[in-house]
Coordinates of C-alpha atoms in Angstrom, one line a residue:
Chain R
X21 CA 81.6 90.7 132.3
X22 CA 78.7 89.5 130.1
X23 CA 81.4 89.4 127.4
X24 CA 81.8 86.5 125.2
X25 CA 84.2 83.8 127.5
X26 CA 87.4 83.4 125.1
X27 CA 86.9 79.9 123.3
X28 CA 89.3 77.0 125.2
X29 CA 92.8 76.5 124.0
X30 CA 92.6 73.7 121.4
X31 CA 95.8 71.5 120.8
X32 CA 99.0 73.5 119.1
X33 CA 99.2 71.9 116.0
X34 CA 95.2 71.9 115.6
X35 CA 95.3 75.7 116.2
X36 CA 98.1 76.3 114.0
X37 CA 96.6 74.7 110.9
X38 CA 93.6 76.4 111.7
X39 CA 95.2 80.0 111.9
X40 CA 96.9 79.2 108.5
X41 CA 93.8 78.1 106.9
X42 CA 92.1 81.8 108.6
X43 CA 94.9 83.5 107.1
X44 CA 95.0 81.7 103.8
X45 CA 91.6 82.3 103.0
X46 CA 91.4 86.0 104.3
X47 CA 94.6 86.8 101.8
X48 CA 93.1 84.9 98.6
X49 CA 89.3 86.2 99.1
X50 CA 90.0 89.3 97.4
X51 CA 91.6 87.4 94.5
X52 CA 88.7 85.4 93.9
X53 CA 85.9 88.1 94.3
X54 CA 88.1 89.9 91.6
X55 CA 90.4 88.1 89.9
X56 CA 90.6 90.4 87.0
X57 CA 93.1 91.7 89.1
X58 CA 95.4 88.3 88.7
X59 CA 95.1 88.2 85.2
X60 CA 95.8 91.9 84.9
X61 CA 99.4 90.9 86.9
X62 CA 99.6 88.3 84.0
X63 CA 100.0 91.3 81.0
X64 CA 103.9 91.7 81.2
X65 CA 104.6 88.1 81.0
X66 CA 101.8 87.3 78.4
X67 CA 103.2 89.9 76.4
X68 CA 107.0 88.6 76.4
X69 CA 105.2 85.4 75.9
X70 CA 103.4 86.4 72.4
X71 CA 105.8 89.4 71.2
X72 CA 109.3 88.5 72.3
X73 CA 109.1 84.3 72.6
X74 CA 108.7 84.1 68.7
X75 CA 111.6 85.9 67.7
X76 CA 114.0 83.3 69.7
X77 CA 113.1 80.6 67.3
X78 CA 115.4 82.0 65.1
X79 CA 118.2 82.4 67.7
X80 CA 121.2 80.1 67.6
X81 CA 121.8 78.1 71.2
X82 CA 118.8 79.0 72.5
X83 CA 118.1 75.6 74.5
X84 CA 117.4 74.1 77.6
X85 CA 120.5 72.4 79.2
X86 CA 120.6 69.0 78.2
X87 CA 117.8 69.1 76.3
X88 CA 119.6 68.7 72.7
X89 CA 117.8 70.4 69.9
X90 CA 114.5 71.0 71.9
X91 CA 112.4 74.0 71.0
X92 CA 113.2 77.4 72.0
X93 CA 110.1 77.6 73.9
X94 CA 111.1 74.5 76.6
X95 CA 113.5 77.2 77.2
X96 CA 111.8 80.6 77.0
X97 CA 108.5 79.7 79.2
X98 CA 110.7 78.5 82.5
X99 CA 112.2 82.2 82.4
X100 CA 108.5 83.8 81.6
X101 CA 107.6 81.8 84.8
X102 CA 110.6 82.6 86.2
X103 CA 109.9 86.2 86.0
X104 CA 106.4 86.0 87.6
X105 CA 107.9 84.4 90.5
X106 CA 110.3 86.9 91.0
X107 CA 107.5 90.2 91.1
X108 CA 104.3 88.4 91.9
X109 CA 105.5 87.7 95.5
X110 CA 107.6 91.1 96.2
X111 CA 104.3 92.6 94.9
X112 CA 102.6 91.1 98.0
X113 CA 105.3 92.4 100.3
X114 CA 104.2 95.7 98.8
X115 CA 100.5 94.6 100.2
X116 CA 101.9 93.5 103.7
X117 CA 103.8 97.2 104.0
X118 CA 100.4 99.0 103.3
X119 CA 98.6 96.8 105.9
X120 CA 101.5 97.5 108.1
X121 CA 101.1 101.0 107.8
X122 CA 97.3 101.2 108.3
X123 CA 96.3 99.6 111.6
X124 CA 95.2 96.3 110.1
X125 CA 98.8 94.2 110.7
X126 CA 98.5 96.1 114.1
X127 CA 95.2 94.4 114.7
X128 CA 96.2 91.0 113.6
X129 CA 99.2 91.2 116.2
X130 CA 97.1 91.8 118.7
X131 CA 94.8 89.0 118.0
X132 CA 95.6 85.6 119.6
X133 CA 96.0 84.2 115.7
X134 CA 99.4 82.4 115.8
X135 CA 102.1 84.3 114.5
X136 CA 104.1 82.1 112.4
X137 CA 100.6 80.7 110.9
X138 CA 100.4 84.8 109.7
X139 CA 103.5 84.0 107.8
X140 CA 102.8 80.7 106.7
X141 CA 99.2 81.3 105.4
X142 CA 100.2 83.9 103.5
X143 CA 103.3 82.6 101.6
X144 CA 101.0 79.8 100.7
X145 CA 98.6 82.0 99.2
X146 CA 101.5 83.4 96.9
X147 CA 102.3 79.9 96.1
X148 CA 98.7 78.7 95.0
X149 CA 98.5 82.1 92.8
X150 CA 101.7 81.5 91.1
X151 CA 100.6 78.0 90.7
X152 CA 97.5 79.2 88.8
X153 CA 98.9 81.6 86.8
X154 CA 101.8 79.5 85.8
X155 CA 99.4 76.8 84.8
X156 CA 97.6 79.5 82.5
X157 CA 100.7 80.7 80.9
X158 CA 101.8 76.9 80.2
X159 CA 98.3 76.5 78.6
X160 CA 99.0 79.3 76.4
X161 CA 102.3 78.0 75.3
X162 CA 101.1 74.7 74.1
X163 CA 99.6 75.9 71.0
X164 CA 102.6 78.0 70.5
X165 CA 104.8 74.9 70.2
X166 CA 105.7 74.4 73.9
X167 CA 105.8 70.8 74.8
X168 CA 104.7 69.1 77.6
X169 CA 106.7 66.7 79.9
X170 CA 104.0 66.2 82.5
X171 CA 106.1 64.9 85.0
X172 CA 108.9 67.6 84.3
X173 CA 106.2 70.3 84.6
X174 CA 105.0 69.1 88.0
X175 CA 108.6 69.0 89.1
X176 CA 109.1 72.0 87.5
X177 CA 106.2 74.0 89.3
X178 CA 107.4 72.7 92.5
X179 CA 110.5 74.0 92.2
X180 CA 108.8 77.4 91.1
X181 CA 106.6 77.5 94.3
X182 CA 109.5 76.7 96.6
X183 CA 110.9 80.0 95.4
X184 CA 108.0 81.7 95.1
X185 CA 107.5 80.8 99.1
X186 CA 111.3 82.2 99.7
X187 CA 111.0 85.2 98.0
X188 CA 107.4 85.9 99.2
X189 CA 108.7 85.1 103.0
X190 CA 111.6 87.3 102.1
X191 CA 109.4 90.3 100.9
X192 CA 107.3 89.8 104.4
X193 CA 110.8 90.4 106.1
X194 CA 111.6 93.3 104.4
X195 CA 108.1 95.0 104.7
X196 CA 107.9 94.3 108.8
X197 CA 111.8 95.5 108.9
X198 CA 110.8 98.5 106.5
X199 CA 108.2 100.2 108.6
X200 CA 107.4 102.8 109.4
X201 CA 108.6 104.7 106.6
X202 CA 108.9 101.7 104.1
X203 CA 112.0 103.4 102.4
X204 CA 114.0 99.8 102.7
X205 CA 111.4 98.0 101.0
X206 CA 111.1 100.3 98.0
X207 CA 114.8 100.4 97.9
X208 CA 115.7 96.6 98.0
X209 CA 113.0 95.9 95.6
X210 CA 114.1 98.6 93.4
X211 CA 117.6 97.6 93.3
X212 CA 117.6 94.1 93.5
X213 CA 114.9 92.6 91.5
X214 CA 116.0 94.0 87.8
X215 CA 119.7 92.9 88.3
X216 CA 118.4 89.5 90.0
X217 CA 116.2 89.2 87.0
X218 CA 118.5 90.1 84.3
X219 CA 121.5 88.0 85.8
X220 CA 119.5 84.8 85.5
X221 CA 119.2 84.9 81.7
X222 CA 115.5 85.0 81.9
X223 CA 115.3 86.7 78.1
X224 CA 118.3 85.3 76.8
X225 CA 121.1 82.8 77.4
X226 CA 123.6 84.1 79.9
X227 CA 126.1 82.2 77.0
X228 CA 125.9 85.0 74.9
X229 CA 127.7 87.1 77.2
X230 CA 131.2 88.1 78.0
X231 CA 132.8 85.7 80.8
X232 CA 132.5 88.1 83.2
X233 CA 128.9 88.3 83.2
X234 CA 128.7 84.4 83.1
X235 CA 130.2 84.7 86.1
X236 CA 128.2 86.9 87.8
X237 CA 125.5 84.8 86.6
X238 CA 126.4 81.8 88.6
X239 CA 126.8 83.4 91.8
X240 CA 123.2 84.6 91.2
X241 CA 120.8 81.5 92.7
X242 CA 117.9 82.7 90.3
X243 CA 119.9 81.7 87.3
X244 CA 120.4 78.2 88.8
X245 CA 116.4 77.9 89.6
X246 CA 115.9 79.1 86.0
X247 CA 118.0 76.4 84.5
X248 CA 116.5 73.8 86.8
X249 CA 113.4 74.9 85.8
X250 CA 114.2 74.7 82.0
X251 CA 115.9 71.0 82.3
X252 CA 112.4 69.7 84.0
X253 CA 110.3 71.4 81.3
X254 CA 112.7 69.7 78.4
X255 CA 112.5 66.1 80.3
X256 CA 116.0 66.2 81.3
X257 CA 115.2 65.0 84.8
X258 CA 118.4 63.8 85.7
X259 CA 120.3 67.2 84.9
X260 CA 122.4 68.8 87.2
X261 CA 120.7 72.1 87.1
X262 CA 117.7 70.5 88.6
X263 CA 119.4 69.6 91.6
X264 CA 121.4 73.1 91.9
X265 CA 118.0 74.8 91.0
X266 CA 116.2 72.7 94.3
X267 CA 119.0 73.7 96.5
X268 CA 118.9 77.2 95.1
X269 CA 115.0 77.4 96.0
X270 CA 115.5 75.3 99.0
X271 CA 117.9 77.7 100.5
X272 CA 116.1 81.0 99.8
X273 CA 112.7 79.4 100.6
X274 CA 114.8 78.4 104.5
X275 CA 116.6 81.6 105.0
X276 CA 113.0 83.7 103.9
X277 CA 111.0 81.5 106.4
X278 CA 113.5 82.0 108.8
X279 CA 114.1 86.0 108.8
X280 CA 110.4 86.5 108.1
X281 CA 109.5 84.1 110.9
X282 CA 111.6 85.8 113.4
X283 CA 110.6 89.2 112.5
X284 CA 106.9 88.3 112.6
X285 CA 107.1 86.6 116.1
X286 CA 108.8 89.6 117.2
X287 CA 106.0 92.3 116.0
X288 CA 106.2 95.4 114.5
X289 CA 108.0 98.5 115.8
X290 CA 109.9 96.7 118.8
Chain O
X21 CA 91.1 94.9 135.1
X22 CA 94.7 96.5 134.6
X23 CA 97.4 96.2 137.1
X24 CA 100.8 97.8 136.0
X25 CA 103.6 98.4 138.2
X26 CA 107.2 100.0 137.1
X27 CA 106.2 100.0 133.6
X28 CA 109.5 101.3 131.5
X29 CA 110.1 100.9 128.3
X30 CA 113.3 103.2 126.5
X31 CA 113.9 103.0 122.7
X32 CA 117.5 103.5 120.6
X33 CA 117.1 105.8 118.1
X34 CA 120.0 107.5 116.4
X35 CA 120.0 110.6 118.9
X36 CA 120.3 108.2 121.4
X37 CA 118.4 106.3 124.3
X38 CA 115.0 107.8 124.6
X39 CA 112.7 106.7 127.6
X40 CA 109.2 106.9 126.4
X41 CA 108.0 105.3 129.2
X42 CA 109.5 105.2 132.9
X43 CA 108.0 103.6 135.5
X44 CA 104.2 104.0 135.4
X45 CA 102.1 102.3 138.1
X46 CA 98.2 102.1 136.9
X47 CA 95.0 100.3 138.3
X48 CA 91.9 100.2 136.6
X49 CA 89.0 98.2 137.9
X50 CA 86.3 96.5 135.8
X51 CA 83.8 98.4 134.3
X52 CA 85.4 102.0 134.4
X53 CA 85.7 104.4 131.2
X54 CA 89.2 105.7 131.6
X55 CA 90.8 108.6 129.4
X56 CA 94.3 108.6 129.5
X57 CA 95.8 111.8 128.7
X58 CA 98.7 113.7 127.7
X59 CA 100.7 116.0 125.2
X60 CA 102.3 114.1 122.0
X61 CA 105.0 112.6 123.2
X62 CA 104.1 111.9 126.5
X63 CA 104.3 108.0 126.3
X64 CA 100.4 107.5 125.9
X65 CA 100.6 105.0 123.0
X66 CA 103.8 103.5 123.7
X67 CA 101.8 102.2 127.0
X68 CA 99.1 101.3 125.2
X69 CA 101.2 99.0 123.0
X70 CA 102.9 97.6 126.1
X71 CA 99.4 96.9 127.6
X72 CA 98.2 95.3 124.6
X73 CA 101.3 92.9 124.1
X74 CA 102.6 94.6 120.9
X75 CA 105.6 96.0 122.6
X76 CA 107.8 94.4 125.3
X77 CA 108.4 96.1 128.2
X78 CA 112.5 97.3 129.0
X79 CA 111.1 96.8 132.7
X80 CA 108.1 96.4 135.1
X81 CA 105.0 94.1 135.0
X82 CA 101.6 94.2 134.0
X83 CA 98.8 92.4 134.3
X84 CA 96.1 92.8 132.1
X85 CA 92.5 91.2 132.0
X86 CA 94.0 88.3 134.5
X87 CA 96.8 87.5 133.0
X88 CA 100.5 89.1 132.5
X89 CA 101.7 90.8 129.4
X90 CA 105.1 89.4 129.3
X91 CA 104.6 85.4 130.7
X92 CA 101.2 84.9 128.9
X93 CA 100.5 87.1 125.9
X94 CA 98.4 84.8 124.3
X95 CA 95.6 84.8 127.2
X96 CA 95.9 88.6 127.5
X97 CA 95.4 88.7 123.6
X98 CA 92.1 86.6 123.5
X99 CA 90.6 88.8 126.2
X100 CA 91.4 92.7 125.0
X101 CA 90.4 94.2 122.3
X102 CA 92.3 96.9 120.3
X103 CA 91.1 99.6 118.1
X104 CA 94.5 101.5 116.8
X105 CA 94.8 104.7 115.5
X106 CA 94.7 104.1 112.4
X107 CA 92.2 102.3 110.3
X108 CA 92.3 98.5 111.3
X109 CA 90.4 97.2 108.0
X110 CA 92.7 96.5 105.0
X111 CA 91.4 98.5 102.2
X112 CA 91.8 95.0 99.8
X113 CA 89.2 93.3 101.6
X114 CA 85.5 93.7 101.8
X115 CA 84.0 95.3 105.3
X116 CA 82.0 91.9 105.8
X117 CA 84.6 90.0 105.3
X118 CA 87.4 91.7 107.8
X119 CA 84.5 90.9 110.3
X120 CA 84.3 87.0 109.6
X121 CA 87.8 86.7 109.2
X122 CA 88.2 88.6 113.0
X123 CA 86.3 86.4 114.2
X124 CA 88.2 83.2 112.6
X125 CA 91.2 84.9 114.3
X126 CA 89.6 84.4 117.5
X127 CA 88.7 80.8 116.8
X128 CA 85.4 81.2 116.0
X129 CA 83.4 78.4 113.8
X130 CA 82.7 79.5 110.5
X131 CA 79.0 79.9 111.4
X132 CA 79.5 81.8 114.3
X133 CA 82.0 83.9 113.0
X134 CA 79.3 85.0 110.3
X135 CA 76.4 85.3 112.6
X136 CA 78.7 87.5 114.9
X137 CA 79.7 89.3 112.0
X138 CA 76.0 90.2 110.5
X139 CA 75.3 91.1 114.6
X140 CA 77.8 93.5 114.6
X141 CA 76.9 95.3 111.3
X142 CA 73.3 95.8 112.2
X143 CA 74.6 96.9 116.0
X144 CA 77.1 99.5 114.5
X145 CA 75.0 100.8 111.2
X146 CA 76.8 99.0 108.8
X147 CA 74.7 96.7 107.4
X148 CA 74.5 98.4 103.8
X149 CA 78.3 98.5 103.7
X150 CA 79.1 94.6 104.2
X151 CA 80.4 94.5 100.5
X152 CA 82.2 97.7 100.0
X153 CA 85.6 98.1 101.1
X154 CA 87.3 100.5 103.4
X155 CA 88.5 102.9 100.6
X156 CA 85.1 104.0 99.6
X157 CA 83.6 104.7 102.9
X158 CA 83.7 108.1 105.2
X159 CA 86.1 108.9 108.0
X160 CA 83.2 108.6 110.7
X161 CA 81.9 104.9 108.7
X162 CA 86.0 103.9 108.9
X163 CA 86.0 104.1 112.6
X164 CA 82.9 102.0 113.0
X165 CA 84.3 99.2 111.0
X166 CA 87.0 99.8 113.4
X167 CA 85.2 99.4 116.4
X168 CA 83.4 96.5 115.2
X169 CA 86.5 94.7 114.6
X170 CA 87.6 95.5 118.0
X171 CA 84.2 94.3 119.4
X172 CA 84.0 90.6 117.2
X173 CA 85.0 89.0 120.6
X174 CA 83.2 90.5 122.8
X175 CA 86.4 91.6 125.1
X176 CA 86.1 92.2 128.7
X177 CA 88.4 95.1 128.0
X178 CA 88.7 97.6 125.1
X179 CA 91.6 99.6 124.6
X180 CA 90.8 102.3 122.0
X181 CA 93.7 104.9 120.5
X182 CA 92.6 108.2 119.8
X183 CA 89.2 107.1 118.9
X184 CA 87.7 110.3 117.8
X185 CA 91.0 111.9 116.1
X186 CA 91.0 113.3 112.6
X187 CA 87.3 113.2 112.6
X188 CA 84.4 115.7 111.9
X189 CA 82.4 117.2 115.0
X190 CA 79.8 115.3 113.5
X191 CA 81.3 112.0 113.0
X192 CA 82.9 112.7 116.6
X193 CA 79.6 112.7 118.2
X194 CA 78.3 109.9 116.7
X195 CA 81.5 107.5 117.4
X196 CA 80.8 108.5 121.1
X197 CA 77.6 107.9 121.5
X198 CA 78.1 104.5 119.9
X199 CA 81.4 104.1 122.3
X200 CA 78.5 105.1 125.6
X201 CA 75.6 102.8 124.1
X202 CA 78.4 100.1 123.9
X203 CA 79.3 100.7 127.4
X204 CA 75.8 100.6 128.6
X205 CA 75.0 97.0 127.0
X206 CA 78.3 95.5 127.7
X207 CA 79.6 96.4 130.9
X208 CA 82.7 96.7 129.1
X209 CA 85.8 98.2 130.7
X210 CA 87.2 101.1 128.1
X211 CA 90.8 102.3 128.4
X212 CA 91.0 105.2 125.7
X213 CA 93.5 107.7 125.4
X214 CA 92.8 111.1 123.8
X215 CA 93.7 114.8 123.0
X216 CA 90.4 116.2 123.1
X217 CA 90.3 117.5 126.9
X218 CA 86.6 118.2 126.4
X219 CA 85.7 114.7 125.6
X220 CA 87.7 113.1 128.3
X221 CA 86.5 115.9 130.8
X222 CA 82.5 114.7 129.7
X223 CA 82.6 111.3 128.9
X224 CA 85.7 109.5 131.3
X225 CA 84.7 108.1 134.7
X226 CA 88.2 108.5 135.7
X227 CA 91.1 110.8 133.8
X228 CA 95.0 109.6 134.2
X229 CA 97.3 112.2 132.9
X230 CA 100.7 111.3 131.4
X231 CA 103.7 113.5 130.8
X232 CA 107.3 112.9 129.9
X233 CA 106.2 109.1 130.7
X234 CA 104.6 109.2 134.0
X235 CA 101.8 109.6 135.5
X236 CA 100.9 113.0 137.0
X237 CA 97.4 112.8 138.1
X238 CA 94.9 110.2 138.3
X239 CA 91.3 110.8 139.6
X240 CA 87.9 112.0 138.4
X241 CA 87.9 114.9 136.0
X242 CA 85.8 116.8 138.9
X243 CA 88.2 116.2 141.6
X244 CA 91.2 117.3 139.6
X245 CA 89.6 120.1 138.9
X246 CA 88.8 121.0 142.5
X247 CA 91.7 120.1 143.9
X248 CA 94.5 121.3 141.2
X249 CA 92.8 124.0 139.5
X250 CA 89.7 125.2 141.4
X251 CA 87.0 127.7 140.0
X252 CA 88.3 131.2 139.3
X253 CA 86.9 134.8 139.2
X254 CA 88.1 137.3 136.9
X255 CA 87.3 140.9 137.1
X256 CA 88.2 143.5 134.6
X257 CA 89.1 147.3 136.0
X258 CA 88.5 150.5 134.6
X259 CA 91.4 152.1 136.2
X260 CA 94.9 150.2 136.5
X261 CA 95.6 151.7 139.3
X262 CA 92.7 150.3 141.1
X263 CA 94.7 147.2 141.0
X264 CA 96.0 146.8 144.1
X265 CA 93.1 147.6 145.5
X266 CA 91.2 145.1 144.3
X267 CA 93.5 142.7 144.8
X268 CA 93.7 142.9 148.3
X269 CA 90.1 142.6 148.5
X270 CA 89.8 139.8 145.9
X271 CA 92.3 137.8 148.4
X272 CA 89.6 137.7 150.9
X273 CA 87.7 135.5 148.7
X274 CA 90.2 133.3 147.6
X275 CA 91.2 129.8 148.9
X276 CA 94.3 131.2 150.2
X277 CA 95.8 134.4 150.1
X278 CA 98.4 133.7 147.7
X279 CA 95.7 132.4 144.9
X280 CA 95.4 135.7 143.4
X281 CA 96.8 137.1 140.3
X282 CA 97.0 140.2 138.6
X283 CA 97.1 140.5 134.9
X284 CA 98.9 144.0 133.7
X285 CA 96.8 145.1 130.3
X286 CA 97.7 143.8 127.6
X287 CA 98.7 140.7 129.5
X288 CA 97.4 137.2 128.7
X289 CA 96.8 134.6 131.4
X290 CA 98.4 131.3 129.9
X291 CA 96.4 128.4 128.6
X292 CA 93.5 129.8 129.7
X293 CA 90.5 131.4 128.3
X294 CA 88.5 132.2 131.3
X295 CA 90.9 135.2 132.8
X296 CA 89.0 137.5 130.0
X297 CA 92.0 137.0 127.9
X298 CA 90.9 138.3 124.3
X299 CA 88.0 140.1 125.2
X300 CA 89.4 142.5 127.8
X301 CA 93.0 142.4 127.4
X302 CA 93.3 146.0 127.6
X303 CA 92.3 146.3 130.9
X304 CA 94.2 145.4 134.0
X305 CA 92.4 142.3 135.4
X306 CA 92.2 140.6 139.1
X307 CA 91.9 136.8 138.9
X308 CA 91.5 134.9 141.9
X309 CA 90.9 131.1 143.0
X310 CA 87.8 130.5 144.9
X311 CA 85.8 127.6 146.3
X312 CA 82.6 128.6 144.2
X313 CA 82.9 130.9 141.7
X314 CA 78.9 131.2 140.8
X315 CA 78.5 132.0 144.2
X316 CA 81.6 134.3 145.0
X317 CA 80.9 136.3 141.9
X318 CA 78.2 138.6 143.3
X319 CA 79.8 139.1 146.6
X320 CA 83.2 139.9 145.3
X321 CA 81.6 142.6 142.9
X322 CA 79.4 144.3 145.7
X323 CA 82.9 144.0 147.9
X324 CA 84.6 145.9 145.1
X325 CA 82.1 148.5 144.6
X326 CA 82.2 149.2 148.8
X327 CA 86.0 149.8 148.3
X328 CA 85.6 152.1 145.1
X329 CA 86.6 150.0 142.3
X330 CA 85.3 150.3 139.6
X331 CA 84.9 147.2 137.1
X332 CA 84.4 146.8 133.7
X333 CA 83.7 143.3 133.2
X334 CA 83.6 139.9 135.5
X335 CA 83.7 136.5 134.9
X336 CA 83.5 133.4 136.7
X337 CA 84.6 129.9 135.7
X338 CA 85.0 126.4 136.6
X339 CA 88.5 124.9 135.7
X340 CA 89.1 122.8 132.3
X341 CA 91.5 119.5 132.2
X342 CA 94.0 122.0 130.6
X343 CA 94.0 124.1 134.4
X344 CA 94.8 120.8 135.8
X345 CA 97.9 120.1 133.6
X346 CA 99.0 123.9 133.8
X347 CA 98.6 123.7 137.3
X348 CA 100.8 120.5 137.2
X349 CA 103.7 121.2 135.0
X350 CA 103.5 125.0 134.2
X351 CA 102.8 124.0 130.6
X352 CA 99.3 124.2 128.6
X353 CA 98.4 121.0 127.0
X354 CA 96.3 122.9 124.4
X355 CA 99.6 125.2 123.5
X356 CA 101.8 122.0 123.3
X357 CA 99.6 120.1 121.0
X358 CA 99.8 122.8 118.7
X359 CA 103.1 123.2 118.2
X360 CA 103.4 119.0 118.6
X361 CA 106.0 118.5 116.1
X362 CA 109.1 119.8 117.5
X363 CA 107.9 117.8 120.5
X364 CA 107.3 114.6 119.1
X365 CA 110.8 114.5 117.5
X366 CA 112.3 114.7 121.4
X367 CA 109.8 112.2 122.8
X368 CA 108.4 110.9 120.1
X369 CA 105.0 108.7 120.3
X370 CA 105.6 106.7 117.2
X371 CA 108.4 104.3 118.2
X372 CA 111.6 104.5 116.4
X373 CA 112.4 101.1 115.0
X374 CA 115.2 99.9 117.4

């Protein structure tokens, strides 16, 4: 046996951080090598920003909670960012699914890399990508009339990031549960994403709708996150919707990470 | 290197409980090349997934590369390489990047992982493909990438699941020469599943045959063939009426009097091509199991002539692993594989999710 001896085990914490970094770097490398893909995935949000956003200027009642008569852009930009958070992480669940259906995920599961680190590294990559895309969209919205409240922007991005991590972890969980056919993943993402988006008042205020629709939206955690980001982007830091937004995002992140971690520790096809 | 006792795995499916592996015992010494052979659904992949810590056994124990798969999977993972049936490199990643991060996953420093990736790219003839993505590679090239990924940490034990399946003959030969070369260079223990009987026969030092979740034969290909199947001589007769007489003569040469069989015109011997199936189907034939076909054939022919039996054709044949499987189970491995779909339905090789 002339083979290389396995490296000595490092302290658990350092090893975990290392593994997270390895997974994160492996995940983000293709995006850095070909950033065009990230920009193309911004196509839909950008179209909305330029071709739909301006229409809202004339609509009565379009305004962020607690923001008084602030411009419609403070209301609309957060909606676009929430959409980004909904579709981006779900797309990366699809990437994981293809890695599960080929042998590449199995190869990682046979390696000594920490399995929780595989989940955390991947969700951190989602966080980083969302952050970069959100900053770009905000920058493009400024010339249109979006006003910058720096502290609110930071807090809002944090809120969106927590939401993105939760959804990312949840979509990884879904992908792992979908093997070997993948049907569960396609089914849930097809059926859930669009209603979640419509019922969060991303494009038009839920106040425009009938009472029953508003009640349904109230049960949708995404609508609370949307409202929270709107308040923060308008500088209304103490609006109650901020608290509700963080609670909703925190709950989604906790549930997603818990489920995702359990699934990845158990392995695939077990 | 591998010691398994009573390894068992069952799955619960919509159709009820499926026992994929039932009480498998296995011992593999360091440095050997073992071929794990069996029809689809026999439990090959499930066994492999248990030994590589991907799947916990329902019961039984196994020590792999010195560590217990159930109590210390991390140590097992650090010491084994695994090349799965499916492509190991992600389509979104460049070949060189995948090798680098594989090294990182096994705890190498950045510099060492980079050097090791370069080394393997050179050794496996992949240096020009480092910046390509697996989608743009040929089947044989992809397989070489998979092998490189399995070798990054220089494991003392390498598992390969169907390494040459789905490749054209040229690529298959190329993959095999790669595997054999690696073996000479590293004295690695290789444990591979295959359903190509000729591959197991010619490449492996030891063949373990599994059927319905249990080991049914274990030894060198030569010893299995000699003990369980034996050489055979077959003669085709001019006159079907001579069959009785020919059988009596042949019995004198057979390893045992009952190892003589007669085939009526038009009948085919199950699973074997060496009983003059196909070419002389129209004639009555007599087949005898003998110790040494090459030596027995001329003597048998003169004895038949002396007895007044006119022969139309004769063939001496060495047994194949398929004959071994046939004599053990009464079924032919090649035929089972041809009809693998219904079989796979009853005893899935790919585990249904529980």
